Coordinates of C-alpha atoms in Angstrom, one line a residue:
M1 CA 168.6 -93.4 -39.3
S2 CA 169.9 -92.2 -42.7
Q3 CA 167.7 -91.6 -45.7
H4 CA 166.6 -94.7 -47.7
E5 CA 167.3 -97.0 -44.7
A6 CA 163.7 -96.6 -43.4
L7 CA 162.2 -98.9 -46.0
N8 CA 165.0 -101.5 -45.5
T9 CA 164.3 -101.5 -41.8
A10 CA 160.6 -101.7 -42.3
Y11 CA 160.9 -104.6 -44.7
N12 CA 163.2 -106.5 -42.4
V13 CA 160.9 -105.9 -39.4
T14 CA 158.0 -107.0 -41.6
A15 CA 159.7 -110.2 -42.7
S16 CA 160.4 -111.1 -39.0
F17 CA 156.8 -110.5 -38.1
V18 CA 155.5 -112.6 -41.0
E19 CA 157.7 -115.5 -40.0
S20 CA 156.4 -115.3 -36.4
I21 CA 152.7 -115.7 -37.3
P22 CA 151.5 -119.0 -38.8
K23 CA 150.3 -118.7 -42.4
K24 CA 147.0 -120.3 -41.4
E25 CA 146.3 -117.5 -38.9
R26 CA 147.2 -114.8 -41.4
K27 CA 144.9 -116.3 -44.0
K28 CA 142.0 -116.3 -41.4
Y29 CA 142.2 -112.5 -41.4
G30 CA 142.9 -112.2 -45.1
Q31 CA 146.5 -110.9 -44.5
F32 CA 149.0 -111.1 -47.3
F33 CA 152.0 -108.9 -46.8
T34 CA 153.4 -106.8 -49.7
S35 CA 156.9 -107.4 -50.9
R36 CA 159.4 -104.4 -50.8
K37 CA 159.6 -104.1 -54.6
T38 CA 155.8 -104.0 -54.8
A39 CA 155.6 -101.3 -52.2
E40 CA 158.2 -99.2 -54.0
F41 CA 156.4 -99.7 -57.3
M42 CA 153.0 -98.7 -55.8
A43 CA 154.6 -95.6 -54.2
S44 CA 156.2 -94.6 -57.6
L45 CA 152.8 -94.3 -59.3
F46 CA 151.7 -91.2 -57.3
S47 CA 151.9 -87.8 -58.8
I48 CA 153.4 -85.3 -56.3
D49 CA 152.1 -81.7 -55.9
F50 CA 155.2 -80.0 -54.5
T51 CA 153.3 -76.8 -54.0
K52 CA 151.2 -78.2 -51.2
P53 CA 152.5 -77.2 -47.7
E54 CA 151.1 -80.5 -46.2
L55 CA 150.2 -83.9 -47.5
K56 CA 147.9 -86.2 -45.5
L57 CA 148.5 -89.9 -46.3
L58 CA 146.2 -92.9 -45.5
D59 CA 147.2 -96.5 -45.2
A60 CA 144.0 -98.5 -44.1
G61 CA 144.6 -102.0 -43.0
A62 CA 148.2 -100.9 -42.7
G63 CA 149.7 -104.1 -41.4
T64 CA 153.4 -103.3 -40.6
G65 CA 153.2 -100.0 -42.4
L66 CA 155.4 -101.0 -45.3
L67 CA 153.3 -99.2 -47.9
A68 CA 153.2 -96.0 -45.9
T69 CA 156.9 -96.2 -45.4
A70 CA 157.5 -96.6 -49.2
L71 CA 155.3 -93.7 -50.0
V72 CA 157.0 -91.4 -47.4
E73 CA 160.4 -92.4 -48.7
R74 CA 159.3 -91.7 -52.3
L75 CA 158.0 -88.2 -51.3
R76 CA 161.2 -87.2 -49.4
S77 CA 163.6 -88.7 -52.0
S78 CA 161.7 -86.8 -54.7
G79 CA 162.3 -83.5 -52.9
Y80 CA 159.0 -82.9 -51.2
K81 CA 159.8 -80.5 -48.2
G82 CA 156.3 -80.0 -46.8
E83 CA 154.7 -81.6 -43.7
I84 CA 153.7 -85.2 -44.1
I85 CA 151.0 -86.7 -41.8
V86 CA 150.4 -90.4 -42.0
V87 CA 147.2 -92.1 -40.7
C88 CA 147.2 -95.9 -40.4
F89 CA 144.2 -97.9 -39.5
E90 CA 145.0 -101.3 -38.0
N91 CA 143.1 -103.4 -35.4
D92 CA 145.2 -106.6 -35.4
V93 CA 146.9 -106.3 -32.0
K94 CA 149.7 -108.7 -33.0
V95 CA 151.0 -106.4 -35.7
L96 CA 150.6 -103.1 -33.8
P97 CA 154.0 -103.1 -32.1
T98 CA 155.7 -103.7 -35.5
L99 CA 153.6 -100.9 -37.1
A100 CA 154.4 -98.5 -34.3
E101 CA 158.2 -99.3 -34.6
N102 CA 158.2 -98.6 -38.3
L103 CA 156.2 -95.4 -38.0
E104 CA 158.5 -94.1 -35.3
N105 CA 161.5 -94.8 -37.5
L106 CA 159.8 -92.8 -40.2
K107 CA 159.2 -89.9 -37.8
N108 CA 162.9 -90.0 -36.7
T109 CA 164.2 -90.2 -40.3
Y110 CA 161.9 -87.9 -42.2
G111 CA 160.2 -85.7 -39.5
I112 CA 156.7 -86.9 -40.3
K113 CA 153.7 -86.9 -37.9
Y114 CA 151.7 -90.1 -37.6
E115 CA 148.7 -91.6 -36.0
I116 CA 147.7 -95.2 -35.5
R117 CA 143.9 -95.8 -35.2
I118 CA 143.2 -99.1 -33.6
D119 CA 139.7 -99.2 -35.1
N120 CA 137.6 -101.0 -37.7
Y121 CA 138.3 -98.8 -40.8
L122 CA 134.9 -99.6 -42.4
T123 CA 132.5 -99.2 -39.4
S124 CA 134.2 -96.4 -37.5
Q125 CA 133.5 -93.7 -40.1
N126 CA 130.6 -92.5 -42.3
F127 CA 130.3 -93.9 -45.8
V128 CA 127.0 -92.0 -46.6
S129 CA 126.7 -88.5 -45.4
T130 CA 123.0 -89.0 -44.6
D131 CA 123.8 -90.8 -41.4
L132 CA 123.8 -88.0 -38.8
Y133 CA 125.2 -90.2 -36.0
K134 CA 128.6 -90.6 -37.7
K135 CA 130.9 -87.8 -38.4
E136 CA 131.8 -86.9 -42.0
A137 CA 134.6 -89.0 -43.4
E138 CA 138.1 -87.5 -43.3
K139 CA 139.8 -86.6 -46.5
Y140 CA 143.3 -87.5 -47.6
D141 CA 145.7 -86.3 -50.3
M142 CA 147.1 -89.8 -51.0
I143 CA 145.8 -93.3 -50.2
I144 CA 147.8 -96.4 -50.5
G145 CA 146.7 -99.9 -49.5
N146 CA 146.9 -103.7 -49.6
P147 CA 143.4 -104.4 -48.2
P148 CA 142.5 -107.7 -46.6
Y149 CA 141.2 -110.4 -49.0
L150 CA 138.4 -112.0 -47.1
K151 CA 134.8 -112.8 -47.8
I152 CA 132.4 -111.8 -45.1
A153 CA 128.7 -112.5 -44.4
K154 CA 126.2 -110.3 -46.1
D155 CA 124.9 -109.3 -42.6
A156 CA 128.4 -108.6 -41.2
P157 CA 128.7 -105.1 -39.7
E158 CA 131.1 -104.0 -42.5
A159 CA 128.6 -105.0 -45.2
K160 CA 125.7 -103.4 -43.4
A161 CA 127.7 -100.2 -43.0
M162 CA 128.1 -100.0 -46.9
P163 CA 124.9 -101.3 -48.5
E164 CA 125.3 -99.0 -51.6
V165 CA 128.2 -101.1 -52.9
C166 CA 127.3 -104.6 -51.5
Y167 CA 125.6 -107.5 -53.3
G168 CA 125.4 -110.8 -51.5
A169 CA 128.3 -111.7 -49.3
P170 CA 131.0 -109.1 -50.1
N171 CA 134.8 -109.3 -50.0
L172 CA 136.5 -106.9 -47.6
Y173 CA 139.0 -105.8 -50.3
F174 CA 136.5 -103.8 -52.4
L175 CA 134.8 -102.4 -49.3
F176 CA 138.2 -101.0 -48.3
W177 CA 138.6 -99.6 -51.8
A178 CA 135.1 -98.0 -51.8
M179 CA 135.7 -96.4 -48.4
G180 CA 139.1 -95.2 -49.7
I181 CA 137.4 -93.4 -52.6
N182 CA 135.1 -91.9 -50.0
N183 CA 138.1 -90.7 -48.0
L184 CA 140.0 -89.2 -51.0
K185 CA 140.0 -85.5 -51.7
N186 CA 138.8 -84.4 -55.2
D187 CA 141.5 -84.6 -57.9
E188 CA 143.7 -86.8 -55.7
E189 CA 144.9 -90.4 -56.2
L190 CA 144.5 -93.8 -54.6
V191 CA 146.8 -96.8 -55.3
Y192 CA 145.7 -100.3 -54.2
I193 CA 146.9 -103.9 -54.8
I194 CA 143.8 -106.0 -55.3
P195 CA 142.4 -109.2 -56.9
R196 CA 141.0 -108.8 -60.4
S197 CA 137.6 -110.3 -59.6
W198 CA 135.9 -106.9 -59.4
T199 CA 136.4 -106.2 -63.1
S200 CA 133.2 -107.9 -64.4
G201 CA 130.0 -109.7 -63.4
A202 CA 126.9 -108.9 -61.4
Y203 CA 128.5 -109.5 -58.0
F204 CA 130.6 -106.3 -58.2
E205 CA 128.2 -104.2 -60.3
R206 CA 127.2 -101.8 -57.5
F207 CA 130.8 -101.3 -56.6
R208 CA 131.8 -100.5 -60.2
K209 CA 129.0 -98.0 -60.5
Y210 CA 130.2 -96.3 -57.3
L211 CA 133.8 -96.3 -58.6
F212 CA 133.0 -94.8 -62.0
R213 CA 130.6 -92.3 -60.5
H214 CA 133.5 -90.8 -58.5
C215 CA 136.8 -91.8 -60.2
V216 CA 138.7 -92.6 -63.4
I217 CA 141.3 -95.3 -63.8
T218 CA 144.7 -93.9 -64.8
N219 CA 147.1 -96.9 -64.3
I220 CA 146.9 -100.7 -64.2
H221 CA 149.7 -103.1 -63.6
I222 CA 149.1 -106.8 -64.2
F223 CA 151.3 -109.7 -62.8
G224 CA 152.0 -112.7 -65.0
S225 CA 152.4 -115.0 -62.1
R226 CA 150.1 -115.0 -59.1
D227 CA 152.6 -116.8 -56.9
K228 CA 155.3 -114.1 -56.6
V229 CA 153.3 -111.0 -55.7
F230 CA 153.3 -111.5 -52.0
D231 CA 156.4 -112.7 -50.2
G232 CA 156.2 -116.3 -49.2
E233 CA 152.4 -116.4 -49.8
S234 CA 150.2 -118.7 -51.9
V235 CA 147.5 -116.6 -53.4
L236 CA 144.8 -118.1 -55.6
Q237 CA 143.4 -114.8 -56.9
E238 CA 145.1 -113.1 -59.8
T239 CA 146.4 -109.8 -58.6
M240 CA 146.7 -106.3 -60.0
I241 CA 147.9 -102.8 -58.9
I242 CA 145.5 -100.0 -59.8
K243 CA 145.7 -96.2 -59.5
V244 CA 142.5 -94.2 -59.6
K245 CA 142.0 -90.4 -59.6
K246 CA 138.9 -88.8 -58.0
T247 CA 137.6 -86.9 -61.0
R248 CA 135.0 -87.3 -63.7
T249 CA 137.4 -86.1 -66.4
K250 CA 138.4 -89.2 -68.4
P251 CA 142.0 -89.4 -69.6
Q252 CA 142.5 -90.4 -73.3
Y253 CA 144.5 -93.5 -72.3
V254 CA 145.0 -95.9 -69.4
E255 CA 148.7 -96.4 -68.7
M256 CA 149.1 -100.2 -68.7
S257 CA 152.1 -102.2 -67.5
S258 CA 152.9 -105.8 -66.8
S259 CA 155.6 -108.0 -65.4
E260 CA 156.0 -111.8 -65.0
T261 CA 157.4 -111.4 -61.5
S262 CA 157.1 -109.1 -58.5
D263 CA 160.7 -107.8 -58.8
F264 CA 159.4 -105.7 -61.9
A265 CA 162.7 -106.6 -63.8
D266 CA 160.8 -107.5 -67.0
M267 CA 158.4 -104.5 -67.1
K268 CA 156.4 -103.9 -70.3
F269 CA 154.6 -100.5 -70.7
Y270 CA 151.8 -99.7 -73.2
R271 CA 148.9 -97.3 -73.5
V272 CA 145.4 -98.3 -74.3
N273 CA 142.4 -96.1 -75.1
Y274 CA 140.3 -95.5 -72.0
N275 CA 137.1 -96.6 -73.7
T276 CA 138.7 -99.9 -74.7
I277 CA 139.6 -100.7 -71.1
I278 CA 136.3 -99.5 -69.6
A279 CA 133.4 -100.9 -71.6
P280 CA 130.0 -99.2 -71.8
N281 CA 128.6 -101.8 -69.4
Q282 CA 131.4 -100.8 -67.0
F283 CA 133.3 -104.1 -67.3
V284 CA 137.0 -103.5 -67.1
F285 CA 139.4 -105.3 -69.5
L286 CA 142.9 -106.0 -68.5
V287 CA 144.7 -105.6 -71.9
T288 CA 148.3 -106.9 -72.1
S289 CA 149.0 -106.1 -75.8
Q290 CA 147.9 -104.3 -78.9
E291 CA 146.6 -107.6 -80.2
E292 CA 144.2 -107.8 -77.3
A293 CA 143.1 -104.2 -77.8
D294 CA 142.3 -105.0 -81.4
I295 CA 140.2 -108.1 -80.2
L296 CA 138.2 -105.8 -77.9
S297 CA 137.7 -103.3 -80.6
R298 CA 136.3 -106.0 -83.0
V299 CA 133.9 -107.5 -80.5
N300 CA 132.8 -104.2 -79.1
S301 CA 131.7 -103.1 -82.6
Q302 CA 128.7 -105.4 -82.2
T303 CA 125.6 -103.9 -80.8
N304 CA 123.5 -106.9 -79.7
T305 CA 123.9 -109.2 -76.7
L306 CA 122.7 -112.8 -76.1
E307 CA 120.2 -111.2 -73.8
S308 CA 118.8 -108.8 -76.4
D309 CA 118.8 -111.6 -79.0
D310 CA 116.6 -113.7 -76.6
L311 CA 119.4 -116.3 -76.4
K312 CA 120.2 -116.0 -72.7
M313 CA 122.7 -118.4 -71.3
R314 CA 121.6 -120.2 -68.1
T315 CA 123.3 -122.5 -65.6
G316 CA 122.4 -126.2 -65.5
I317 CA 119.8 -127.1 -63.0
I318 CA 120.8 -130.3 -61.2
V319 CA 123.3 -130.2 -58.2
D320 CA 123.9 -134.0 -58.3
F321 CA 125.0 -134.5 -54.7
R322 CA 121.7 -132.9 -53.5
T323 CA 119.5 -134.8 -55.8
R324 CA 120.9 -138.4 -55.5
E325 CA 117.4 -139.9 -54.9
V326 CA 116.3 -139.0 -58.5
L327 CA 119.5 -140.0 -60.3
R328 CA 119.9 -143.4 -62.1
D329 CA 122.8 -145.2 -63.7
N330 CA 120.7 -146.9 -66.3
D331 CA 117.7 -146.1 -68.5
V332 CA 114.6 -147.1 -66.6
D333 CA 111.0 -146.6 -67.5
G334 CA 110.1 -142.9 -67.3
S335 CA 113.7 -141.6 -67.0
Y336 CA 115.3 -138.8 -69.0
P337 CA 118.9 -138.0 -70.1
L338 CA 121.0 -136.0 -67.7
F339 CA 124.0 -134.1 -69.3
Y340 CA 127.3 -133.3 -67.7
S341 CA 130.4 -131.5 -69.0
Q342 CA 131.9 -134.9 -69.8
H343 CA 129.3 -135.2 -72.6
I344 CA 130.8 -132.2 -74.4
K345 CA 133.3 -133.7 -76.9
N346 CA 134.8 -132.2 -80.1
G347 CA 132.0 -129.7 -80.6
R348 CA 129.1 -132.2 -80.1
V349 CA 127.2 -133.6 -77.2
S350 CA 127.8 -137.4 -76.9
W351 CA 125.4 -139.3 -74.6
P352 CA 125.4 -141.7 -73.0
V353 CA 129.1 -142.4 -72.3
G354 CA 128.8 -145.0 -69.6
R355 CA 129.3 -142.8 -66.6
E356 CA 127.2 -143.1 -63.4
A357 CA 124.0 -141.0 -63.0
E358 CA 123.4 -140.3 -66.7
Y359 CA 119.6 -140.5 -66.2
I360 CA 117.1 -138.7 -64.0
L361 CA 113.8 -140.2 -62.9
T362 CA 111.5 -137.5 -61.7
D363 CA 108.3 -135.6 -62.7
R364 CA 109.4 -132.6 -60.7
A365 CA 109.2 -129.6 -63.2
G366 CA 112.1 -127.8 -61.6
Y367 CA 114.4 -130.7 -62.4
L368 CA 113.5 -131.0 -66.1
Q369 CA 113.8 -128.8 -69.2
E370 CA 112.3 -129.0 -72.6
N371 CA 114.0 -131.4 -75.1
T372 CA 114.9 -128.9 -77.8
D373 CA 118.1 -127.7 -79.5
Y374 CA 120.8 -126.3 -77.2
L375 CA 124.3 -125.1 -77.1
F376 CA 126.0 -126.5 -74.0
V377 CA 129.1 -124.8 -72.6
K378 CA 131.4 -126.1 -69.9
R379 CA 131.3 -123.9 -66.8
F380 CA 134.8 -125.0 -65.5
T381 CA 138.1 -125.5 -67.3
S382 CA 141.6 -125.8 -66.0
K383 CA 144.2 -122.9 -66.2
E384 CA 146.4 -125.0 -68.5
E385 CA 143.7 -125.7 -71.1
K386 CA 144.0 -124.0 -74.5
R387 CA 140.4 -122.8 -74.6
R388 CA 138.3 -121.2 -71.9
L389 CA 135.0 -121.5 -73.9
Q390 CA 134.3 -125.2 -74.6
C391 CA 131.0 -125.9 -76.3
G392 CA 128.9 -128.8 -77.6
I393 CA 125.9 -128.7 -80.0
Y394 CA 122.9 -130.6 -78.7
L395 CA 120.2 -131.5 -81.2
K396 CA 116.8 -132.8 -80.0
A397 CA 116.5 -134.9 -83.2
E398 CA 119.3 -137.2 -81.8
H399 CA 117.2 -138.0 -78.8
S400 CA 113.7 -137.4 -80.0
Q401 CA 112.2 -140.2 -77.9
Y402 CA 112.5 -138.0 -74.8
K403 CA 110.1 -135.2 -74.0
Y404 CA 112.4 -133.7 -71.4
I405 CA 116.1 -133.6 -70.5
S406 CA 118.1 -132.2 -67.6
T407 CA 121.5 -130.6 -67.1
Q408 CA 124.0 -130.7 -64.3
N409 CA 125.1 -127.4 -62.9
K410 CA 128.7 -127.6 -64.1
I411 CA 127.5 -126.8 -67.6
N412 CA 125.8 -123.7 -69.0
Y413 CA 123.2 -123.9 -71.8
I414 CA 121.5 -121.7 -74.4
K415 CA 118.1 -122.8 -75.6
C416 CA 117.8 -122.5 -79.4
D417 CA 114.7 -122.4 -81.7
N418 CA 116.4 -124.5 -84.3
P419 CA 119.7 -126.2 -85.3
E420 CA 120.9 -123.2 -87.3
L421 CA 120.9 -121.1 -84.1
A422 CA 122.8 -123.8 -82.2
Y423 CA 125.4 -124.0 -84.9
G424 CA 125.6 -120.2 -85.2
L425 CA 126.2 -119.8 -81.4
F426 CA 128.9 -122.5 -81.7
V427 CA 130.6 -120.4 -84.4
I428 CA 130.7 -117.5 -82.0
L429 CA 131.7 -119.2 -78.8
N430 CA 134.1 -121.7 -80.5
S431 CA 136.0 -118.9 -82.3
T432 CA 139.4 -117.7 -81.3
L433 CA 138.0 -114.1 -81.3
Y434 CA 135.4 -114.7 -78.5
D435 CA 137.6 -117.1 -76.5
S436 CA 140.3 -114.5 -76.4
Y437 CA 137.7 -111.8 -75.6
Y438 CA 136.4 -113.8 -72.7
R439 CA 139.9 -114.5 -71.3
I440 CA 140.7 -110.8 -71.3
L441 CA 137.4 -110.1 -69.5
N442 CA 137.7 -112.8 -66.9
G443 CA 140.9 -114.2 -65.5
S444 CA 139.3 -117.1 -63.7
T445 CA 138.6 -120.6 -65.1
Q446 CA 134.9 -120.3 -64.5
V447 CA 132.6 -119.4 -67.4
N448 CA 130.1 -116.9 -65.9
S449 CA 126.7 -116.8 -67.7
T450 CA 126.1 -113.2 -66.6
E451 CA 129.2 -112.1 -68.4
I452 CA 128.5 -114.2 -71.5
N453 CA 125.0 -112.7 -71.7
L454 CA 126.4 -109.2 -71.8
M455 CA 129.1 -109.8 -74.4
P456 CA 128.5 -107.9 -77.7
V457 CA 127.4 -110.3 -80.4
P458 CA 125.8 -110.1 -83.9
S459 CA 122.0 -110.1 -84.4
K460 CA 120.0 -113.3 -84.0
E461 CA 119.5 -113.5 -87.8
A462 CA 123.2 -113.1 -88.4
I463 CA 123.9 -115.9 -85.9
R464 CA 121.4 -118.1 -87.7
Q465 CA 123.1 -117.4 -91.0
M466 CA 126.5 -118.2 -89.5
G467 CA 125.0 -121.5 -88.4
R468 CA 123.8 -122.4 -91.9
E469 CA 127.4 -121.9 -93.1
L470 CA 128.8 -124.3 -90.5
I471 CA 126.3 -127.1 -91.0
G472 CA 127.9 -129.9 -92.9
M473 CA 131.5 -128.7 -92.0
E474 CA 133.9 -130.0 -89.4
L475 CA 133.4 -128.3 -86.1
T476 CA 136.9 -126.9 -85.9
E477 CA 138.0 -123.6 -84.4
Q478 CA 139.5 -122.6 -87.8
N479 CA 136.2 -123.1 -89.6
C480 CA 134.5 -121.0 -87.0
N481 CA 137.2 -118.3 -87.4
N482 CA 136.7 -118.3 -91.2
I483 CA 133.0 -117.7 -90.8
I484 CA 133.2 -115.1 -88.1
D485 CA 135.8 -113.1 -90.0
K486 CA 133.2 -112.5 -92.7
W487 CA 130.8 -111.0 -90.2
I488 CA 133.0 -109.2 -87.6
R489 CA 135.9 -107.3 -89.2

């Protein structure tokens, strides 16, 4: 087989295999197969040390071996003459013949050595060196991967094998990534294609601490469309390609790139300061322009958080389908208002609006909250909506006849000592600046209270003064922008 044909063959063989397995079955195992162009781009990100006599490559969860093939082809076409050893982990018996065929083609074309390990990548090796019953993890010069995207139980063997990075029920993709870091030699590189969900929030906090204890990020590629990254697949997660280097020496910049499609025909390249991408709280911001970098810089100049200002956002307490017995459609003696996201309209909270179950009849303390001033925020918005942060000011004076109220769990709320604070928080969260900041932070349509609570904000007194300025004005985004521009430059 002539040079450059190995990847063509591997891709054609992969396409045939994918067509032979029902999508439902692949999804059950979290299998989404990389396109040829994506494999080539990922391979192109590696730095090559031509002085090394041997390079040992790892593709864990290798599937058909397309990524390993692309990397070997990149090494040989760049002029690397040394020995190449490829190790592939794969335990899906259906794909093994295809993987073996592709690796044999690589051997015949480029003279590589290869090994297929029909083993569970996560449980077959040691993640923590204190376990004397497992041998020390092997080390590799280059690691490339498209790990399975699959949530597993918190007591699954894979999760129990890696407790240092797990919180709750983990997703296999970041366990593969963590194990990959464990397998990487110092000063060497790993390139993975993964969802962007790991970049923020408490769920991935342990993993991010592990990542930044051992590695720095050098490259990030963002896709504009989630639908075109994997051939013929429907992927709900927004996806990115990342390169990390196993070192503690931070680069000055992260090399960022983006494309609307997976053929990489419309690539944009830009550099962003490392400390802009990786915040002090270890959230990772996927910046797509200089304008976004400026937004991060402005917000990150603030030194307080909602948590430090004692203005913690919480999630509504009523899951309505579990509490039907206490819900009422009409005001009856002893009932209290129950608020939903539909009550948030044009910056205010309008209640009642004539929907079902707008009242709650209970004396159970866990179902009720103090009737005081609040800022309500919708937890869910659609991808198409202009704003991710949609807020409504709730003032207790408008419903002073009630001692308590309640909130359904599709809204978040911030308890305020007075109307000025509610208005001031509205200025912040209804501004273009903070809506843009949150969109950069979190690509999903869910507003996560943990992330909001850790966003940098002005002091409580400054927020109160902002609120005083807004009272009496229309609750428009522009008015909020005008006020916030005076406080955050």
